[in-house]
PDB file of C-alpha atoms in Angstrom:
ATOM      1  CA  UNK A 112      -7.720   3.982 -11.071  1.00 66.00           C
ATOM      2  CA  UNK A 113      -5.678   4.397 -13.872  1.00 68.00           C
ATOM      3  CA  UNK A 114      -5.814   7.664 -14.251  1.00 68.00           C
ATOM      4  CA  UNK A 115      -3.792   8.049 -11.225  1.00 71.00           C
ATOM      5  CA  UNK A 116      -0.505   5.660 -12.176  1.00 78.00           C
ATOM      6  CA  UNK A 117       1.401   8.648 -12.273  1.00 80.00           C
ATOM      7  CA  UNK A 118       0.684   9.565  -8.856  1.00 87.00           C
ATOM      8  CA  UNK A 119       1.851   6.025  -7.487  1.00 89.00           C
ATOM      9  CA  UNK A 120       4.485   2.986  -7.770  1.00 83.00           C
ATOM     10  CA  UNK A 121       3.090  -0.649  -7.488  1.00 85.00           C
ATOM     11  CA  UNK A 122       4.026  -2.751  -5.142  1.00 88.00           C
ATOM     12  CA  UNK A 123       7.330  -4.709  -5.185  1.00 85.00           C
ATOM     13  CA  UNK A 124       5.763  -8.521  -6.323  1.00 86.00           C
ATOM     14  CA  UNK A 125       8.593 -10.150  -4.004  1.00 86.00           C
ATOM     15  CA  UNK A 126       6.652  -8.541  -0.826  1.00 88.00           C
ATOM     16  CA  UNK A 127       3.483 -10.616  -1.904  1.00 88.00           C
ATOM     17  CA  UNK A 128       4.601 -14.062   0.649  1.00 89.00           C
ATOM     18  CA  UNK A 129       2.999 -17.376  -0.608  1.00 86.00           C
ATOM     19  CA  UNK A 130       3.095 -20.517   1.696  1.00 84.00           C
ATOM     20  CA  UNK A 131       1.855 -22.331  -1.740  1.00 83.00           C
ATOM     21  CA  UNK A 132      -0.305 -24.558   1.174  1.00 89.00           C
ATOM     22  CA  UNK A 133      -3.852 -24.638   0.228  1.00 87.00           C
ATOM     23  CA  UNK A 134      -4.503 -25.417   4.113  1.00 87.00           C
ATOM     24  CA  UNK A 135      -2.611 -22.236   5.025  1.00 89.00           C
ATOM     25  CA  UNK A 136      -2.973 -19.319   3.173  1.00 91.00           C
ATOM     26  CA  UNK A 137      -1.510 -16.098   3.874  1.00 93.00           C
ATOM     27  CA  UNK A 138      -2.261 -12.489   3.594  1.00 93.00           C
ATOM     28  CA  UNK A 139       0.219 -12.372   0.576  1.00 93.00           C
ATOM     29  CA  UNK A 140      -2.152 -14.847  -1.225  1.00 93.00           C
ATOM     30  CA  UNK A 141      -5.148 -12.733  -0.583  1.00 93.00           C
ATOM     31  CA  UNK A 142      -4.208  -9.052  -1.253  1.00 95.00           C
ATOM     32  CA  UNK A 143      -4.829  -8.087  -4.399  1.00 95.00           C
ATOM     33  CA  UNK A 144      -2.330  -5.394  -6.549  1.00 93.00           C
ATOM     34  CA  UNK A 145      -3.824  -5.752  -9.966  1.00 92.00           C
ATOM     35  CA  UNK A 146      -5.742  -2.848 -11.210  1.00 90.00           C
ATOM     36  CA  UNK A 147      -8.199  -4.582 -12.232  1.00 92.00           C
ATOM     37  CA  UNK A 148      -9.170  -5.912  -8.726  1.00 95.00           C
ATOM     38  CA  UNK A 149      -9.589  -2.284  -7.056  1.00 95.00           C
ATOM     39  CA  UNK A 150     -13.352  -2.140  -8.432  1.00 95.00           C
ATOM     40  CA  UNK A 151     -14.000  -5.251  -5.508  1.00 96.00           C
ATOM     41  CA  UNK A 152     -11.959  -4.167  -3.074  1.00 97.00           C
ATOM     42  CA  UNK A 153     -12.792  -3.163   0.673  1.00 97.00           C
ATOM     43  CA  UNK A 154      -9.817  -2.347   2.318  1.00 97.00           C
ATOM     44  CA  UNK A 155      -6.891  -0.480   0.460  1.00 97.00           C
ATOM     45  CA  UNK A 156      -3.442  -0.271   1.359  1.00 97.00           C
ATOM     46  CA  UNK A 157      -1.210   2.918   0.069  1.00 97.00           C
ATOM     47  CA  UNK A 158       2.278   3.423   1.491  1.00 95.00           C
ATOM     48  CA  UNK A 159       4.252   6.728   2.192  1.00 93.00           C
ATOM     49  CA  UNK A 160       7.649   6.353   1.240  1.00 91.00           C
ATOM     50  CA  UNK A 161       9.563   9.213   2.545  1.00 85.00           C
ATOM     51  CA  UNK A 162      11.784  10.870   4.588  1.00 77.00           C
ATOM     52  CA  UNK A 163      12.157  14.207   4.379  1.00 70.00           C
ATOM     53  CA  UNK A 164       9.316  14.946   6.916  1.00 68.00           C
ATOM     54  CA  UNK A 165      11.777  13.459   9.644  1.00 73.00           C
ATOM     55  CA  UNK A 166      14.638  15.428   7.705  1.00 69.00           C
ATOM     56  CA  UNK A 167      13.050  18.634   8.773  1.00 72.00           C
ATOM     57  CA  UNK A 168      12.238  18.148  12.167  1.00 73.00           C
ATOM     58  CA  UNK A 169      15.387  16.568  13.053  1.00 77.00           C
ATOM     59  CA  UNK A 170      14.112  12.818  13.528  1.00 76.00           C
ATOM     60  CA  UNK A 171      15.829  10.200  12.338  1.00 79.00           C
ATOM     61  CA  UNK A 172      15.766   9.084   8.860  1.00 80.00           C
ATOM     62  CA  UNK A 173      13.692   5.765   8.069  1.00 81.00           C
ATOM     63  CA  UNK A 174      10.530   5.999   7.225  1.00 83.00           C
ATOM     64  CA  UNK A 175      10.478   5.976   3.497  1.00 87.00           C
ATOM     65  CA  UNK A 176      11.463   2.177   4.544  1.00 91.00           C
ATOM     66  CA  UNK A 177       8.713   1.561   6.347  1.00 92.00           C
ATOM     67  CA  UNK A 178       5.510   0.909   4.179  1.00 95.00           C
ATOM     68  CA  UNK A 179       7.970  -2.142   2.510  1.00 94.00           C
ATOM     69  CA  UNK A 180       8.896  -3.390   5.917  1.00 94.00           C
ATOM     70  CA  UNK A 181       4.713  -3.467   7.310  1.00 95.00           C
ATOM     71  CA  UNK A 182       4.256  -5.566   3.928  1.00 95.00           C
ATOM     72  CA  UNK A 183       6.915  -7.639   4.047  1.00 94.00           C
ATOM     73  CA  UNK A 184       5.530  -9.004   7.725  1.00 94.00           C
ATOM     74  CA  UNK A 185       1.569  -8.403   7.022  1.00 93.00           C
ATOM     75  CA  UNK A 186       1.703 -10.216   4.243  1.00 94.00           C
ATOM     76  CA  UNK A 187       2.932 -13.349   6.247  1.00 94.00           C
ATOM     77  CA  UNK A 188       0.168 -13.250   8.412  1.00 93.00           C
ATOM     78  CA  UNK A 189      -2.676 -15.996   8.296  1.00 92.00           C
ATOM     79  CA  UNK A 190      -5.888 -15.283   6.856  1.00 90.00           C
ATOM     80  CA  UNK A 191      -7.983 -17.413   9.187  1.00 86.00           C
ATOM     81  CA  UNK A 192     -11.061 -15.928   9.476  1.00 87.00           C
ATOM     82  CA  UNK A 193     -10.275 -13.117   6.412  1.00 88.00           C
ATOM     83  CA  UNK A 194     -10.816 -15.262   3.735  1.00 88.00           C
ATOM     84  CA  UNK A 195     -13.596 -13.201   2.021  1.00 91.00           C
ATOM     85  CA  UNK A 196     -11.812 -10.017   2.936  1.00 92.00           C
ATOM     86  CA  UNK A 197     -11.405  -7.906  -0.431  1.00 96.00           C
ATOM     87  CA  UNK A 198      -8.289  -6.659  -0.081  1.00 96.00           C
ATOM     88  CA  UNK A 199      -6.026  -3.960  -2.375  1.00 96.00           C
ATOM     89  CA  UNK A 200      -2.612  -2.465  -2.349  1.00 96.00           C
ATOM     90  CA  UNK A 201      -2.230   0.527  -4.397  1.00 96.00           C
ATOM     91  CA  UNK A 202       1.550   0.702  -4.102  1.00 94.00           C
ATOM     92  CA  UNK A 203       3.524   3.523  -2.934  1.00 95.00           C
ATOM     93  CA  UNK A 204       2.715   7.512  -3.256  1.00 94.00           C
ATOM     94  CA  UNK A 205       5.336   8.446  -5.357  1.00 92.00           C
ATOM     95  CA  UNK A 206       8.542  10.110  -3.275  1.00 89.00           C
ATOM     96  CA  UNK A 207       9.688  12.572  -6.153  1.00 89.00           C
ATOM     97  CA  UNK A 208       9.848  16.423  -5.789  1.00 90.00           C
ATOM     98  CA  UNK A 209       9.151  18.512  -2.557  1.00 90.00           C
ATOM     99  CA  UNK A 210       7.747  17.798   0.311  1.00 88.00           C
ATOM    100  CA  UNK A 211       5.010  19.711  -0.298  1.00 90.00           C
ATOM    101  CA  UNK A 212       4.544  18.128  -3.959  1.00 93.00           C
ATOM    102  CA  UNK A 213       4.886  14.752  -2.250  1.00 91.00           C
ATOM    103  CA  UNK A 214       2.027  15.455   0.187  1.00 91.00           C
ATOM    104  CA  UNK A 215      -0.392  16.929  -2.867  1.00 94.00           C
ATOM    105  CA  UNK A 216       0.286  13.556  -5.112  1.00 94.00           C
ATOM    106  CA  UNK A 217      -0.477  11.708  -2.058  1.00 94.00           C
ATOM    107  CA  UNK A 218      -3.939  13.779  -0.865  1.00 96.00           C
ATOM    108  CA  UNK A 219      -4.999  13.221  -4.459  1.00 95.00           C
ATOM    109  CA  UNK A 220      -4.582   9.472  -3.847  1.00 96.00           C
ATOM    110  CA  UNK A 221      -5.945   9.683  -0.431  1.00 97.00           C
ATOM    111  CA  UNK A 222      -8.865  11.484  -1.662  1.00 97.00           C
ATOM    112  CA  UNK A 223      -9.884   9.769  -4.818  1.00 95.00           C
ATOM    113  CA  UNK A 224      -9.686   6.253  -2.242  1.00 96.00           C
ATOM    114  CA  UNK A 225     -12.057   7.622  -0.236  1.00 97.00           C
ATOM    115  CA  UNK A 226     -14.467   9.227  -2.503  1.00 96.00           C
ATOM    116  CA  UNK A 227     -14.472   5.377  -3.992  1.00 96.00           C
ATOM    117  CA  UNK A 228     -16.013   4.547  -1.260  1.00 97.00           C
ATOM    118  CA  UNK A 229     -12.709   2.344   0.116  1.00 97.00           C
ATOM    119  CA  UNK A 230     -11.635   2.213   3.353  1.00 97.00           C
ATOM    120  CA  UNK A 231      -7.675   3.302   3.456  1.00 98.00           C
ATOM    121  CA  UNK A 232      -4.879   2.348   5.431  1.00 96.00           C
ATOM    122  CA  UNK A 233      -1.739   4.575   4.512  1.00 97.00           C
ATOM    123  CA  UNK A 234       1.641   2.848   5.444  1.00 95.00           C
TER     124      UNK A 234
END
């Protein structure tokens, strides 16, 4: 996973919520973002920070806020019943350069998730 860093930003650490209550955890307590935790994980989370897709169709701007704003309320959510979920977060697909560039760096991601045999929600 390494190998890819330059494709990708980490998460922001303040997104990861902790209740501190041993009696109830959250989901910011159980997702992992170190890289040394991807080998384990199940589920991987990869945001899409951009807007220059809405740009270009005339929408309006926004959604390179987005993956941040799913975290910040995900991650409050209760793991009842998740607790032996392996979770990941990969960070962010990189936003520099063209659209086009933007949506290689992140198909390379995309792609080397699934051939890891992950499954992949993009934000």
């Amino acid at each position: 996973m390494n190998h890819l860093q330059h494709l990708r930003h980490d998460p922001l650490a303040t997104l990861f919520y902790h209740r501190d209550d041993p009696n109830d955890r959250r989901l910011g307590e159980l997702v992992k973002s170190d890289t040394s935790a991807y080998a384990a994980a199940e589920i991987v989370l990869l945001g899409y920070p951009h807007d220059e897709g809405s740009h270009r169709n005339r929408a309006r701007a926004g959604a390179a806020a987005a993956p941040n704003a799913i975290r910040e309320q995900f991650y409050k959510l209760t793991i009842l019943g998740l607790e032996t979920l392996q979770l990941f977060d990969l960070g962010d697909t990189r936003p520099e350069g063209t659209l086009e560039e933007i949506h290689v760096r992140h198909q390379t991601l995309v792609q080397q998730v699934i051939s890891d045999g992950k499954r992949l929600i993009v934000l």
